[in-house]
């Protein structure tokens, strides 16, 4: 098993995964590669050792898959892709399937450095579904008024209370994600994405997850492997740029970009109205390769909202 998570700078995933594997009842050989290793070296090691399980963030796994696909290579020995640290979305699966044709993507579990273990993966078709670690932790989903959500399918902010930690209590600690109940009585919930990942462009507010769903619906051929919402300021007005990633952008992607932009504007007409009124710049699309998307320099996670406006 190869560990492609990140280490250092108080980021715990690399050592946490190695320690967990060391305590696993299933015998395993651990390859501590890390997420900052050049992709050529990582790919060579995975091939040489015929690695069967690869663990990393979705961004790291997709970046590796894109490099392998561009080079015409696959890793058929890999059977499991364990991801953590971010949500894995359906539009990323085709890219992973090209590079790892025999692999299944599964969540390693839901955790944070500050709050510890938050949920275990629930087997099934949706890798975003997890179950709280009862009775050790209490997971709640709160609405905009900080009242607990009781109903299934109603999104809210996920908070956790650790019932074991007493020296430094963890009480309703915000995990930073939006979630919804799948089965509240059983403590089963679905992660929907980062709670703070929204953009305010002039008078218009958009949630990253909502835009992500619209783009996924417009991309019927599964060509888009990544999305970033970029805010730029030009001519005294803010504007939204949809940065879309694909294997190798070409002229033919122009039609897809236009379709994506039209779908977003159709479902979020407030943006068109603000643009027509001169409050914001028109919505634009730009293409990039997945490896060129902006990532967090510390954790390697994809940055879903990029603010390029001058702040001085």
Coordinates of C-alpha atoms in Angstrom, one line a residue:
X1 CA 0.0 0.0 0.0
X2 CA 1.4 3.4 -1.0
X3 CA 0.7 6.5 1.2
X4 CA 0.6 9.6 -1.0
X5 CA -0.7 11.9 1.6
X6 CA 1.2 15.0 2.8
X7 CA 3.4 15.4 5.9
X8 CA 4.7 18.2 7.9
X9 CA 3.4 21.7 8.8
X10 CA 1.0 20.3 11.3
X11 CA -0.8 18.3 8.6
X12 CA -1.5 14.8 10.1
X13 CA -2.7 12.6 7.2
X14 CA 0.6 11.0 6.2
X15 CA 1.6 9.8 9.6
X16 CA -2.0 9.1 10.7
X17 CA -2.5 6.7 7.7
X18 CA 0.8 5.0 8.3
X19 CA 0.0 4.5 12.0
X20 CA -3.5 3.2 11.2
X21 CA -2.1 0.7 8.7
X22 CA 0.5 -0.4 11.3
X23 CA -2.4 -1.3 13.7
X24 CA -4.6 -2.8 11.0
X25 CA -5.6 -6.5 11.5
X26 CA -4.9 -7.0 7.8
X27 CA -1.2 -7.6 7.1
X28 CA 0.2 -5.0 4.8
X29 CA 3.4 -3.6 3.4
X30 CA 3.5 0.2 3.7
X31 CA 5.3 2.4 1.1
X32 CA 5.7 6.0 2.6
X33 CA 5.9 7.9 -0.7
X34 CA 4.2 11.1 0.3
X35 CA 2.3 13.6 -1.9
X36 CA 5.2 15.8 -3.0
X37 CA 7.2 13.2 -4.8
X38 CA 7.6 13.8 -8.6
X39 CA 5.0 11.8 -10.5
X40 CA 7.5 9.9 -12.5
X41 CA 9.1 8.5 -9.4
X42 CA 5.7 7.7 -7.8
X43 CA 4.6 5.9 -10.9
X44 CA 7.8 3.9 -11.2
X45 CA 7.6 2.8 -7.6
X46 CA 3.9 1.8 -8.0
X47 CA 4.9 -0.3 -11.0
X48 CA 8.0 -1.8 -9.5
X49 CA 6.3 -3.0 -6.3
X50 CA 3.0 -3.8 -8.1
X51 CA 1.2 -1.8 -5.5
X52 CA -2.4 -2.9 -4.9
X53 CA -3.7 0.0 -2.8
X54 CA -3.0 3.7 -3.2
X55 CA -4.1 6.3 -0.6
X56 CA -4.1 10.1 -1.1
X57 CA -6.3 13.1 -1.6
X58 CA -8.6 13.1 -4.6
X59 CA -6.5 16.0 -6.0
X60 CA -3.3 14.0 -5.8
X61 CA -4.9 10.9 -7.2
X62 CA -6.4 12.8 -10.1
X63 CA -3.2 14.6 -10.9
X64 CA -1.3 11.3 -11.0
X65 CA -4.0 9.8 -13.2
X66 CA -3.8 12.7 -15.6
X67 CA -0.1 12.3 -15.9
X68 CA -0.3 8.6 -16.5
X69 CA -3.1 8.9 -19.1
X70 CA -1.2 11.6 -21.0
X71 CA 1.8 9.3 -21.1
X72 CA -0.3 6.4 -22.3
X73 CA 0.3 4.4 -19.1
X74 CA -2.0 2.5 -16.7
X75 CA -1.5 0.8 -13.4
X76 CA -3.7 -2.3 -13.6
X77 CA -2.4 -3.8 -10.4
X78 CA -4.1 -1.2 -8.3
X79 CA -7.3 -2.6 -6.8
X80 CA -8.2 0.2 -4.3
X81 CA -7.9 3.9 -4.3
X82 CA -8.3 5.2 -0.8
X83 CA -9.1 8.9 -0.6
X84 CA -9.4 11.4 2.2
X85 CA -9.2 15.1 3.0
X86 CA -11.6 16.1 0.3
X87 CA -14.8 14.9 -1.3
X88 CA -14.5 12.7 -4.4
X89 CA -17.0 13.7 -7.0
X90 CA -18.5 11.6 -9.7
X91 CA -16.9 13.6 -12.5
X92 CA -13.5 12.6 -11.3
X93 CA -14.2 8.8 -11.6
X94 CA -13.7 8.5 -15.4
X95 CA -10.2 10.0 -15.2
X96 CA -9.3 7.6 -12.3
X97 CA -10.8 4.8 -14.3
X98 CA -8.5 5.4 -17.3
X99 CA -5.3 5.3 -15.2
X100 CA -6.4 2.6 -12.7
X101 CA -8.7 0.4 -14.8
X102 CA -9.1 -2.3 -12.1
X103 CA -9.4 0.0 -9.0
X104 CA -12.4 0.9 -6.9
X105 CA -12.4 4.3 -5.1
X106 CA -13.3 4.2 -1.4
X107 CA -13.2 6.7 1.4
X108 CA -10.5 6.0 4.1
X109 CA -12.8 7.7 6.6
X110 CA -13.7 11.2 7.7
X111 CA -11.4 13.0 10.2
X112 CA -9.8 16.3 11.0
X113 CA -6.6 17.3 12.8
X114 CA -8.5 19.2 15.5
X115 CA -11.5 17.1 16.1
X116 CA -10.1 13.6 15.3
X117 CA -12.2 10.9 13.9
X118 CA -15.6 12.1 12.6
X119 CA -17.0 9.2 10.6
X120 CA -16.3 5.8 9.1
X121 CA -17.0 5.0 5.5
X122 CA -20.3 3.2 4.7
X123 CA -20.0 0.6 1.9
X124 CA -22.2 1.4 -1.1
X125 CA -22.3 3.4 -4.2
X126 CA -21.8 6.9 -2.7
X127 CA -18.3 7.4 -1.3
X128 CA -19.4 10.6 0.5
X129 CA -21.7 8.6 2.9
X130 CA -20.2 8.1 6.4
X131 CA -21.4 6.9 9.8
X132 CA -20.5 8.7 13.1
X133 CA -18.3 7.0 15.6
X134 CA -21.0 6.5 18.2
X135 CA -20.8 6.5 21.2
X136 CA -17.4 8.2 21.2
X137 CA -18.5 11.2 19.2
X138 CA -21.8 13.1 18.6
X139 CA -22.3 14.5 15.1
X140 CA -24.9 17.2 14.5
X141 CA -26.0 19.1 11.4
X142 CA -27.0 22.7 12.0
X143 CA -29.1 25.0 9.9
X144 CA -28.4 28.7 9.3
X145 CA -29.9 29.5 12.7
X146 CA -27.7 27.0 14.5
X147 CA -30.7 24.7 15.2
X148 CA -30.1 21.0 14.7
X149 CA -31.4 19.5 11.4
X150 CA -33.8 16.6 12.0
X151 CA -35.0 15.7 8.5
X152 CA -33.3 13.6 5.9
X153 CA -31.8 15.4 2.9
X154 CA -31.7 18.9 4.4
X155 CA -28.2 20.4 4.1
X156 CA -26.5 22.2 6.9
X157 CA -23.2 22.7 8.7
X158 CA -21.6 19.6 10.3
X159 CA -20.3 19.9 13.9
X160 CA -18.9 17.3 16.2
X161 CA -18.7 16.8 20.0
X162 CA -16.1 14.4 21.3
X163 CA -17.4 12.6 24.4
X164 CA -14.0 11.3 25.4
X165 CA -11.8 14.4 25.5
X166 CA -12.0 16.3 28.8
X167 CA -8.7 18.1 29.1
X168 CA -9.5 20.2 26.1
X169 CA -13.2 19.6 25.3
X170 CA -14.4 19.5 21.7
X171 CA -18.0 20.8 21.8
X172 CA -19.9 21.4 18.6
X173 CA -16.7 21.8 16.8
X174 CA -17.3 23.0 13.1
X175 CA -15.8 20.4 10.8
X176 CA -15.9 23.0 8.0
X177 CA -18.2 20.9 5.8
X178 CA -21.8 20.9 4.7
X179 CA -23.7 17.6 5.1
X180 CA -27.1 16.1 5.1
X181 CA -28.7 13.2 7.0
X182 CA -29.1 9.9 5.2
X183 CA -30.3 8.1 8.4
X184 CA -30.2 10.3 11.4
X185 CA -31.1 7.6 13.9
X186 CA -28.2 5.5 12.7
X187 CA -25.8 8.5 12.5
X188 CA -25.4 8.1 8.7
X189 CA -24.7 11.3 6.8
X190 CA -23.6 12.5 3.4
X191 CA -20.8 15.0 3.0
X192 CA -21.7 17.7 0.5
X193 CA -18.6 19.9 0.4
X194 CA -16.8 22.7 2.2
X195 CA -19.2 24.9 4.1
X196 CA -17.2 28.1 3.4
X197 CA -16.8 27.4 -0.3
X198 CA -19.0 30.0 -1.7
X199 CA -18.3 33.2 -3.7
X200 CA -19.7 36.6 -3.6
X201 CA -19.4 38.4 -7.0
X202 CA -20.9 41.8 -6.7
X203 CA -24.4 41.4 -5.5
X204 CA -24.6 37.7 -6.5
X205 CA -23.8 34.7 -4.2
X206 CA -23.0 31.3 -5.5
X207 CA -22.2 28.0 -3.7
X208 CA -19.3 26.0 -5.1
X209 CA -21.3 22.8 -4.7
X210 CA -24.3 24.1 -6.6
X211 CA -22.1 25.3 -9.5
X212 CA -20.3 21.9 -9.4
X213 CA -23.6 20.1 -9.8
X214 CA -24.6 22.3 -12.7
X215 CA -21.3 21.8 -14.5
X216 CA -21.5 18.0 -14.0
X217 CA -25.0 18.0 -15.5
X218 CA -23.8 19.9 -18.6
X219 CA -20.8 17.7 -19.1
X220 CA -22.6 14.7 -20.6
X221 CA -19.4 13.2 -22.0
X222 CA -17.5 13.3 -18.7
X223 CA -14.7 15.4 -20.1
X224 CA -14.3 17.8 -17.2
X225 CA -12.0 16.5 -14.4
X226 CA -11.8 19.5 -12.2
X227 CA -13.4 22.9 -11.5
X228 CA -12.3 26.1 -9.8
X229 CA -14.3 29.3 -9.3
X230 CA -12.0 32.2 -9.9
X231 CA -12.9 35.8 -9.0
X232 CA -11.2 38.5 -10.9
X233 CA -11.6 42.3 -11.0
X234 CA -11.4 44.2 -14.2
X235 CA -12.6 47.7 -15.3
X236 CA -13.8 48.3 -11.7
X237 CA -16.1 45.3 -11.5
X238 CA -15.8 41.8 -10.1
X239 CA -16.4 38.8 -12.4
X240 CA -16.6 35.1 -12.2
X241 CA -14.4 32.8 -14.2
X242 CA -15.1 29.0 -14.4
X243 CA -11.7 27.3 -14.7
X244 CA -12.4 23.9 -16.1
X245 CA -9.8 21.1 -16.2
X246 CA -9.5 18.4 -18.8
X247 CA -6.8 16.1 -20.0
X248 CA -5.5 18.3 -22.9
X249 CA -7.6 21.4 -23.7
X250 CA -8.3 21.9 -27.5
X251 CA -10.4 24.1 -29.7
X252 CA -13.2 21.6 -29.5
X253 CA -13.7 22.3 -25.9
X254 CA -15.1 25.7 -26.8
X255 CA -18.5 24.4 -27.4
X256 CA -18.5 22.5 -24.1
X257 CA -17.4 25.6 -22.3
X258 CA -20.2 27.6 -23.8
X259 CA -22.7 24.9 -22.8
X260 CA -21.4 24.9 -19.3
X261 CA -21.6 28.7 -19.0
X262 CA -25.1 28.7 -20.5
X263 CA -26.2 26.1 -17.9
X264 CA -24.9 28.0 -15.0
X265 CA -26.5 31.3 -16.1
X266 CA -29.8 29.5 -16.8
X267 CA -30.0 28.1 -13.3
X268 CA -28.5 31.2 -11.7
X269 CA -30.2 34.1 -13.6
X270 CA -29.3 36.6 -10.9
X271 CA -25.8 36.6 -12.4
X272 CA -27.0 37.5 -15.9
X273 CA -29.1 40.2 -14.4
X274 CA -26.2 41.7 -12.5
X275 CA -24.0 41.6 -15.6
X276 CA -26.7 43.2 -17.8
X277 CA -27.0 46.0 -15.2
X278 CA -23.2 46.5 -15.2
X279 CA -22.7 45.4 -11.6
X280 CA -20.4 42.5 -12.5
X281 CA -18.4 41.4 -15.5
X282 CA -19.9 38.6 -17.7
X283 CA -19.3 35.0 -16.8
X284 CA -16.3 33.5 -18.7
X285 CA -14.7 30.1 -19.0
X286 CA -11.1 29.1 -19.2
X287 CA -9.6 25.7 -19.7
X288 CA -6.6 24.1 -17.9
X289 CA -5.1 20.7 -17.3
X290 CA -5.9 19.2 -13.9
X291 CA -2.2 19.4 -12.9
X292 CA -2.3 23.2 -13.4
X293 CA -5.2 23.9 -11.0
X294 CA -4.3 25.8 -7.9
X295 CA -3.7 23.7 -4.8
X296 CA -3.0 24.4 -1.2
X297 CA 0.8 24.6 -0.9
X298 CA 0.6 22.9 2.6
X299 CA -1.8 20.0 2.0
X300 CA -1.9 19.6 -1.7
X301 CA -5.7 19.8 -1.7
X302 CA -7.6 21.5 -4.6
X303 CA -8.5 25.1 -3.9
X304 CA -12.1 25.3 -5.2
X305 CA -12.4 29.1 -4.9
X306 CA -9.5 31.3 -6.1
X307 CA -9.7 35.0 -5.4
X308 CA -7.4 36.9 -7.8
X309 CA -8.7 40.4 -6.9
X310 CA -6.1 42.9 -5.6
X311 CA -6.5 43.4 -1.9
X312 CA -4.2 46.3 -1.4

